[in-house]
Amino acid sequence: MAGIYPLNGSLQYYAWGGNQYLPDFLHITKTQAHYAEYWLGAHPSAPSQLITADGELSLLDFLQQNPTALGTQSRQLFGDNLPYLLKILDVANPLSIQLHPTKKQAEIGFAQENAAGIALNDPKRTYKDDNHKPEMMIALSNFWLLHGFKCRADILDTLRQRPSLAELATKLASQSLADFYADIMLAKQEQLAQWLLPIIDAQQKAYEQNQLAMQNPDYWVLYTLHAMKISRDKLDAGLMSFYMFNIVNLQVGEGIFQAAGVPHAYLRGQNIELMACSDNVIRGGLTPKHVDIEQLLKIIDCSEIVPQIIAPAPQNQVYTYPTPIADFALSNMPYAKNTEISDRTLNGTILLVMAGEMTLEARQQKLTLKQGQAAFIEADTDYRVYGMQEGYAVLAGLPI
Ligand SMILES: [Zn+2]
């Protein structure tokens, strides 16, 4: 057993992706228009490739053949699958508003869709697997996102400040947030036009002249209209989310966790994302994809949320970010030139070099890894990292 293996991830070329960040990060030549996500993991739809002495092998197949590489704790909790998926994202245009189910909701939804005979690749399929998908992210740039409902008093203020939304404030005063949100998501085009067009018309000039503050929801409505080429006669109910959800700005190194049911949308920037190995996304607008309003309203968490920002990792030590779940933990490993760090894995671990260059040694193996290059480290492996050029790596594994 080698203990460590070079690992090549998979790119996703979704239309919301940028065209520079990921090719630069991975040091590859551009052949596509959009580079949205780089995946490292063993998700069946895009497993990473492991380089072994006998050639390339998908991490999925490797783990099936060598389940002990996952580690005892991981196998006890999650069976013979890698429980997490690590991604780098380049969000050039807003992603859909989305939320993810609890484990229980996913099990029920997956079974129901199977029983109803909806094929896994049917665009109307919501549950692709029976797993939950908690996710956390660390910003690699100044990053903007929507995250959960803001507090009722703030929503009321936001609505009252806009004449075309003032009637909604009156309505919300006597309604639960859940009922209020449901009515908005089910609103007809005419109604959306009455709410949104006066704002769009009033703010168009200020938007074009860069005079709108980025904390102002009007900015994001106009930005999204342009970025997603949404026409005035096909307004998306998801645009109303900007007036109800927290608009969150993360600085480089800060992060946030998305618990089950919390609505969120990445708006702009680059990040590292670590999540449970699942593809279960329930969408709430701003997407050409299937929006299942019934499922959305069933599982959305309409509680008022104060965003909890994860603080940046310290720059002089290996640090594991706190996570409230058992499925994954992300660690940050800064290294200086000509310094060594020794550690031991308890569970199957993915190491990705974010900046600089290092060597990774374990047993009789030695890999040289630079920015964008990754390795899979088997469970129970003593390893040494030696800095060749100052930088840092992230490690995906399980919480200890
Ligand atoms: Zn998500």
Coordinates of C-alpha atoms and ligand atoms in Angstrom, one line a residue:
M1 CA 0.0 0.0 0.0
A2 CA 1.4 3.3 -1.0
G3 CA -0.6 5.4 1.5
I4 CA -0.6 8.5 -0.8
Y5 CA -1.7 8.9 -4.4
P6 CA -1.9 11.9 -6.8
L7 CA -5.5 12.7 -7.4
N8 CA -7.1 14.4 -10.5
G9 CA -10.5 16.0 -10.1
S10 CA -13.3 16.7 -12.5
L11 CA -14.3 20.1 -14.0
Q12 CA -17.9 21.2 -14.4
Y13 CA -18.6 23.7 -17.2
Y14 CA -21.9 25.1 -16.0
A15 CA -22.9 28.4 -17.7
W16 CA -22.6 30.4 -14.5
G17 CA -18.9 29.7 -14.2
G18 CA -16.1 32.1 -15.1
N19 CA -13.4 31.5 -17.7
Q20 CA -10.2 32.4 -16.0
Y21 CA -10.0 31.5 -12.4
L22 CA -10.1 27.7 -12.6
P23 CA -7.9 27.4 -15.7
D24 CA -5.3 29.6 -13.9
F25 CA -5.6 27.7 -10.6
L26 CA -5.2 24.3 -12.3
H27 CA -2.6 25.5 -14.8
I28 CA -4.6 24.2 -17.8
T29 CA -5.2 25.5 -21.3
K30 CA -8.7 26.8 -21.9
T31 CA -10.9 24.8 -24.2
Q32 CA -14.3 25.6 -22.8
A33 CA -16.3 28.8 -22.4
H34 CA -17.1 28.4 -18.7
Y35 CA -15.3 26.8 -15.8
A36 CA -17.7 26.6 -12.9
E37 CA -16.6 23.9 -10.5
Y38 CA -13.6 21.6 -9.8
W39 CA -14.6 18.5 -7.9
L40 CA -12.4 16.2 -5.7
G41 CA -14.2 13.2 -4.4
A42 CA -15.9 9.9 -5.2
H43 CA -19.4 11.1 -6.3
P44 CA -20.6 8.6 -8.9
S45 CA -21.5 11.4 -11.4
A46 CA -17.9 12.6 -11.5
P47 CA -15.4 10.6 -9.4
S48 CA -11.8 11.8 -9.3
Q49 CA -9.0 9.8 -10.8
L50 CA -6.3 8.3 -8.7
I51 CA -2.9 7.7 -10.2
T52 CA -1.5 4.3 -9.0
A53 CA 1.5 2.3 -10.0
D54 CA -0.8 0.3 -12.3
G55 CA -2.3 3.4 -14.0
E56 CA -5.4 5.5 -13.5
L57 CA -8.3 4.3 -11.4
S58 CA -11.4 6.2 -10.3
L59 CA -11.4 7.0 -6.6
L60 CA -14.8 5.3 -6.4
D61 CA -13.4 2.0 -7.8
F62 CA -10.3 2.3 -5.7
L63 CA -12.3 2.7 -2.5
Q64 CA -14.6 -0.3 -3.4
Q65 CA -11.4 -2.4 -3.8
N66 CA -9.7 -0.9 -0.8
P67 CA -12.3 0.1 1.7
T68 CA -9.8 0.1 4.6
A69 CA -8.4 3.3 3.0
L70 CA -11.5 5.1 4.4
G71 CA -10.6 4.3 8.0
T72 CA -12.6 2.6 10.7
Q73 CA -14.5 5.6 12.0
S74 CA -15.6 6.6 8.4
R75 CA -16.7 3.1 7.6
Q76 CA -18.7 2.8 10.8
L77 CA -20.5 6.0 10.2
F78 CA -20.9 6.1 6.4
G79 CA -20.2 2.7 5.0
D80 CA -17.7 2.1 2.2
N81 CA -18.2 5.5 0.5
L82 CA -16.2 8.6 0.8
P83 CA -18.7 10.8 2.8
Y84 CA -17.7 14.2 1.5
L85 CA -17.0 16.1 -1.7
L86 CA -14.5 19.0 -2.0
K87 CA -15.0 21.7 -4.6
I88 CA -13.5 24.9 -5.9
L89 CA -16.1 27.3 -7.4
D90 CA -15.8 30.3 -9.6
V91 CA -19.2 32.1 -9.4
A92 CA -19.3 34.6 -12.3
N93 CA -23.1 34.7 -12.5
P94 CA -25.6 34.1 -9.7
L95 CA -26.5 30.5 -9.0
S96 CA -30.1 29.4 -8.4
I97 CA -31.6 30.0 -5.0
Q98 CA -31.5 26.6 -3.4
L99 CA -31.8 24.5 -0.3
H100 CA -30.9 21.0 0.7
P101 CA -33.0 18.4 2.6
T102 CA -32.3 16.7 5.9
K103 CA -31.2 13.0 5.7
K104 CA -34.7 11.9 6.6
Q105 CA -36.4 14.2 4.0
A106 CA -33.9 12.9 1.4
E107 CA -34.6 9.2 2.2
I108 CA -38.4 9.8 1.9
G109 CA -38.1 12.0 -1.2
F110 CA -35.7 9.6 -3.0
A111 CA -38.0 6.6 -2.2
Q112 CA -41.1 8.4 -3.4
E113 CA -39.6 9.5 -6.7
N114 CA -38.3 5.9 -7.2
A115 CA -41.7 4.5 -6.5
A116 CA -43.3 7.1 -8.9
G117 CA -40.9 5.8 -11.6
I118 CA -39.2 9.2 -12.3
A119 CA -35.8 8.4 -13.9
L120 CA -32.7 9.6 -12.1
N121 CA -31.8 11.8 -15.1
D122 CA -35.3 13.1 -15.6
P123 CA -35.1 17.0 -15.4
K124 CA -38.2 16.8 -13.1
R125 CA -36.3 14.6 -10.6
T126 CA -35.5 16.4 -7.3
Y127 CA -33.8 13.7 -5.2
K128 CA -30.8 12.2 -6.9
D129 CA -29.7 10.2 -3.9
D130 CA -30.9 9.5 -0.3
N131 CA -28.3 11.7 1.5
H132 CA -28.4 15.1 3.1
K133 CA -26.1 17.8 1.8
P134 CA -24.9 20.1 4.5
E135 CA -22.2 22.3 3.0
M136 CA -19.6 24.8 4.2
M137 CA -17.6 27.3 2.2
I138 CA -14.5 29.4 2.6
A139 CA -14.2 32.5 0.5
L140 CA -11.2 32.7 -1.9
S141 CA -12.2 36.3 -2.9
N142 CA -14.5 39.0 -1.8
F143 CA -17.7 36.8 -1.9
W144 CA -21.5 37.6 -2.0
L145 CA -24.3 35.3 -1.2
L146 CA -27.9 35.1 0.0
H147 CA -28.3 33.1 3.2
G148 CA -31.6 32.5 5.1
F149 CA -34.4 34.8 6.0
K150 CA -33.4 38.0 7.7
C151 CA -35.3 39.0 10.8
R152 CA -38.9 40.0 10.4
A153 CA -38.3 43.6 11.5
D154 CA -35.6 44.0 8.8
I155 CA -37.8 42.5 6.1
L156 CA -40.6 44.8 7.1
D157 CA -38.3 47.8 6.9
T158 CA -37.0 46.7 3.5
L159 CA -40.5 46.4 2.1
R160 CA -41.8 49.6 3.6
Q161 CA -39.0 51.6 2.0
R162 CA -40.2 50.7 -1.4
P163 CA -43.7 52.1 -2.5
S164 CA -44.4 49.1 -4.7
L165 CA -43.7 46.6 -1.9
A166 CA -45.4 48.6 0.9
E167 CA -48.6 46.5 0.6
L168 CA -46.5 43.4 1.2
A169 CA -45.3 44.9 4.5
T170 CA -48.9 45.3 5.6
K171 CA -49.6 41.7 4.6
L172 CA -46.5 40.3 6.4
A173 CA -47.5 42.1 9.6
S174 CA -50.4 39.6 9.9
Q175 CA -48.8 36.5 8.4
S176 CA -46.2 33.9 9.2
L177 CA -43.0 34.1 7.2
A178 CA -43.7 30.7 5.7
D179 CA -47.2 31.7 4.4
F180 CA -45.8 35.0 3.2
Y181 CA -43.0 33.3 1.3
A182 CA -45.4 30.7 -0.2
D183 CA -47.7 33.4 -1.5
I184 CA -44.7 35.2 -3.1
M185 CA -43.3 32.1 -4.8
L186 CA -46.8 31.3 -6.2
A187 CA -47.4 34.9 -7.4
K188 CA -48.4 35.4 -11.1
Q189 CA -46.3 37.3 -13.6
E190 CA -48.7 40.4 -13.4
Q191 CA -48.2 40.6 -9.7
L192 CA -44.4 40.3 -9.9
A193 CA -44.4 43.1 -12.5
Q194 CA -46.4 45.3 -10.1
W195 CA -43.9 44.7 -7.3
L196 CA -40.6 44.8 -9.3
L197 CA -40.9 46.9 -12.4
P198 CA -41.3 50.2 -10.5
I199 CA -38.1 49.5 -8.6
I200 CA -36.3 48.4 -11.7
D201 CA -37.3 51.5 -13.6
A202 CA -36.5 53.8 -10.7
Q203 CA -33.1 52.3 -10.1
Q204 CA -31.9 51.5 -13.6
K205 CA -29.8 54.7 -14.0
A206 CA -28.3 54.5 -10.5
Y207 CA -27.4 50.9 -11.2
E208 CA -25.7 51.7 -14.5
Q209 CA -23.7 54.5 -12.9
N210 CA -22.6 52.2 -10.1
Q211 CA -24.4 54.3 -7.5
L212 CA -26.2 51.5 -5.7
A213 CA -24.7 50.0 -2.5
M214 CA -24.1 46.3 -2.7
Q215 CA -26.0 45.8 0.5
N216 CA -29.0 47.3 -1.3
P217 CA -31.3 44.4 -2.6
D218 CA -32.2 46.6 -5.6
Y219 CA -28.6 46.3 -6.7
W220 CA -28.8 42.5 -6.8
V221 CA -32.2 42.5 -8.5
L222 CA -30.8 44.7 -11.4
Y223 CA -27.5 42.7 -11.4
T224 CA -29.4 39.4 -11.7
L225 CA -31.7 40.7 -14.4
H226 CA -28.7 41.6 -16.5
A227 CA -26.5 38.7 -15.6
M228 CA -29.2 36.1 -16.2
K229 CA -30.8 38.0 -19.1
I230 CA -34.2 37.9 -17.4
S231 CA -36.7 39.8 -19.5
R232 CA -39.3 42.2 -18.0
D233 CA -42.2 40.1 -19.1
K234 CA -40.7 36.9 -17.6
L235 CA -39.8 38.0 -14.1
D236 CA -38.7 35.3 -11.7
A237 CA -40.3 35.0 -8.3
G238 CA -36.8 34.3 -7.0
L239 CA -36.0 38.0 -7.5
M240 CA -38.2 38.8 -4.5
S241 CA -35.8 36.8 -2.3
F242 CA -33.4 39.7 -2.3
Y243 CA -35.9 41.6 -0.2
M244 CA -36.4 38.7 2.3
F245 CA -33.0 37.0 2.7
N246 CA -29.7 38.1 4.3
I247 CA -27.3 39.5 1.7
V248 CA -24.0 38.4 3.1
N249 CA -20.5 39.6 2.1
L250 CA -17.5 37.4 3.1
Q251 CA -13.9 38.6 3.0
V252 CA -11.1 36.3 1.8
G253 CA -10.8 33.5 4.4
E254 CA -14.2 33.9 6.0
G255 CA -16.7 31.2 5.6
I256 CA -20.3 30.1 6.2
F257 CA -22.2 26.8 6.8
Q258 CA -25.5 25.9 5.1
A259 CA -27.6 23.7 7.3
A260 CA -30.5 21.7 5.9
G261 CA -33.5 23.7 4.8
V262 CA -31.7 27.1 4.9
P263 CA -32.3 28.9 1.5
H264 CA -29.1 30.3 -0.1
A265 CA -27.7 31.4 -3.3
Y266 CA -24.1 32.2 -4.3
L267 CA -24.0 35.5 -6.1
R268 CA -20.4 36.3 -7.0
G269 CA -16.8 35.3 -6.1
Q270 CA -14.6 32.2 -5.7
N271 CA -14.7 29.7 -2.9
I272 CA -13.7 26.4 -1.5
E273 CA -16.8 24.2 -0.7
L274 CA -16.9 21.0 1.3
M275 CA -20.2 19.1 1.5
A276 CA -21.7 15.7 2.2
C277 CA -21.5 13.5 -0.9
S278 CA -24.9 14.3 -2.4
D279 CA -26.5 16.1 -5.3
N280 CA -29.9 16.9 -3.7
V281 CA -30.8 20.4 -4.6
I282 CA -34.3 21.9 -4.2
R283 CA -34.5 25.1 -6.2
G284 CA -36.3 28.3 -5.3
G285 CA -36.0 30.4 -8.5
L286 CA -33.3 32.2 -10.6
T287 CA -32.8 29.0 -12.7
P288 CA -34.0 27.6 -16.0
K289 CA -34.0 24.2 -14.2
H290 CA -37.0 22.5 -12.6
V291 CA -38.5 24.4 -9.6
D292 CA -40.6 22.1 -7.5
I293 CA -42.5 24.6 -5.4
E294 CA -44.4 22.0 -3.4
Q295 CA -41.1 20.3 -2.2
L296 CA -39.5 23.7 -1.7
L297 CA -42.3 24.9 0.6
K298 CA -42.4 21.6 2.4
I299 CA -38.7 21.7 3.5
I300 CA -37.7 25.3 3.5
D301 CA -36.5 26.7 6.9
C302 CA -38.4 30.0 7.3
S303 CA -36.9 30.9 10.7
E304 CA -35.2 34.2 11.0
I305 CA -31.4 33.7 10.7
V306 CA -28.5 35.9 11.8
P307 CA -25.6 34.7 9.6
Q308 CA -22.9 33.0 11.6
I309 CA -19.6 33.9 9.8
I310 CA -16.8 31.4 10.2
A311 CA -13.6 33.3 11.1
P312 CA -10.5 33.0 8.9
A313 CA -8.0 30.2 9.9
P314 CA -4.8 31.3 11.7
Q315 CA -1.9 31.7 9.4
N316 CA 0.8 30.0 11.5
Q317 CA -0.7 26.6 12.3
V318 CA -2.7 23.7 10.9
Y319 CA -6.3 24.5 11.8
T320 CA -9.6 22.6 11.5
Y321 CA -12.6 24.8 10.9
P322 CA -15.5 23.9 13.3
T323 CA -18.4 22.1 11.7
P324 CA -21.7 21.1 13.4
I325 CA -22.0 17.8 11.5
A326 CA -20.1 14.4 11.4
D327 CA -19.8 14.1 7.6
F328 CA -16.8 16.3 6.9
A329 CA -14.2 18.7 8.3
L330 CA -12.0 21.1 6.4
S331 CA -8.5 21.9 7.6
N332 CA -6.2 24.7 6.6
M333 CA -2.5 23.9 6.4
P334 CA -0.2 26.9 5.8
Y335 CA 3.5 26.1 5.2
A336 CA 6.6 28.1 4.9
K337 CA 9.6 27.4 2.7
N338 CA 11.9 24.7 4.1
T339 CA 9.7 23.8 7.0
E340 CA 8.2 20.4 7.8
I341 CA 4.8 19.4 9.2
S342 CA 4.1 15.8 10.3
D343 CA 0.7 14.4 10.9
R344 CA -1.3 11.2 10.7
T345 CA -4.7 10.6 9.0
L346 CA -7.4 8.7 10.9
N347 CA -9.7 8.6 7.8
G348 CA -9.4 8.9 4.1
T349 CA -8.2 12.4 3.4
I350 CA -8.0 14.6 0.3
L351 CA -5.2 17.2 0.3
L352 CA -5.4 20.1 -2.2
V353 CA -2.5 22.6 -2.7
M354 CA -4.1 26.1 -2.9
A355 CA -0.9 28.1 -3.2
G356 CA 2.9 27.5 -3.3
E357 CA 4.6 24.1 -3.7
M358 CA 5.2 21.2 -1.3
T359 CA 6.4 17.7 -1.1
L360 CA 4.2 15.1 0.5
E361 CA 5.9 12.0 1.9
A362 CA 4.5 8.8 3.4
R363 CA 5.9 5.3 3.7
Q364 CA 8.3 5.0 0.8
Q365 CA 6.4 7.5 -1.4
K366 CA 7.1 11.1 -2.2
L367 CA 4.9 13.4 -4.3
T368 CA 5.7 17.0 -5.4
L369 CA 2.5 19.1 -5.5
K370 CA 2.0 22.6 -6.6
Q371 CA -1.1 24.9 -6.7
G372 CA -4.1 23.1 -8.0
Q373 CA -2.6 19.6 -7.5
A374 CA -4.2 17.1 -5.0
A375 CA -3.5 13.8 -3.3
F376 CA -5.6 11.1 -1.6
I377 CA -4.1 10.0 1.7
E378 CA -5.3 6.7 3.0
A379 CA -6.5 6.3 6.6
D380 CA -3.9 5.6 9.3
T381 CA -1.1 7.1 7.3
D382 CA 1.8 9.0 8.9
Y383 CA 2.7 11.7 6.5
R384 CA 5.1 14.6 6.2
V385 CA 4.6 17.9 4.3
Y386 CA 7.7 19.9 3.4
G387 CA 7.4 23.4 2.0
M388 CA 9.2 24.0 -1.3
Q389 CA 7.6 27.4 -1.8
E390 CA 5.5 29.2 0.8
G391 CA 1.8 28.5 0.4
Y392 CA -1.1 26.5 1.9
A393 CA -3.1 23.4 1.4
V394 CA -6.6 22.4 2.5
L395 CA -7.4 19.0 3.7
A396 CA -10.9 17.4 3.6
G397 CA -11.6 14.6 6.0
L398 CA -13.8 13.8 9.0
P399 CA -13.9 15.7 12.3
I400 CA -11.8 14.1 15.0
Ligands
ZN1 ZN -26.1 24.7 -1.7

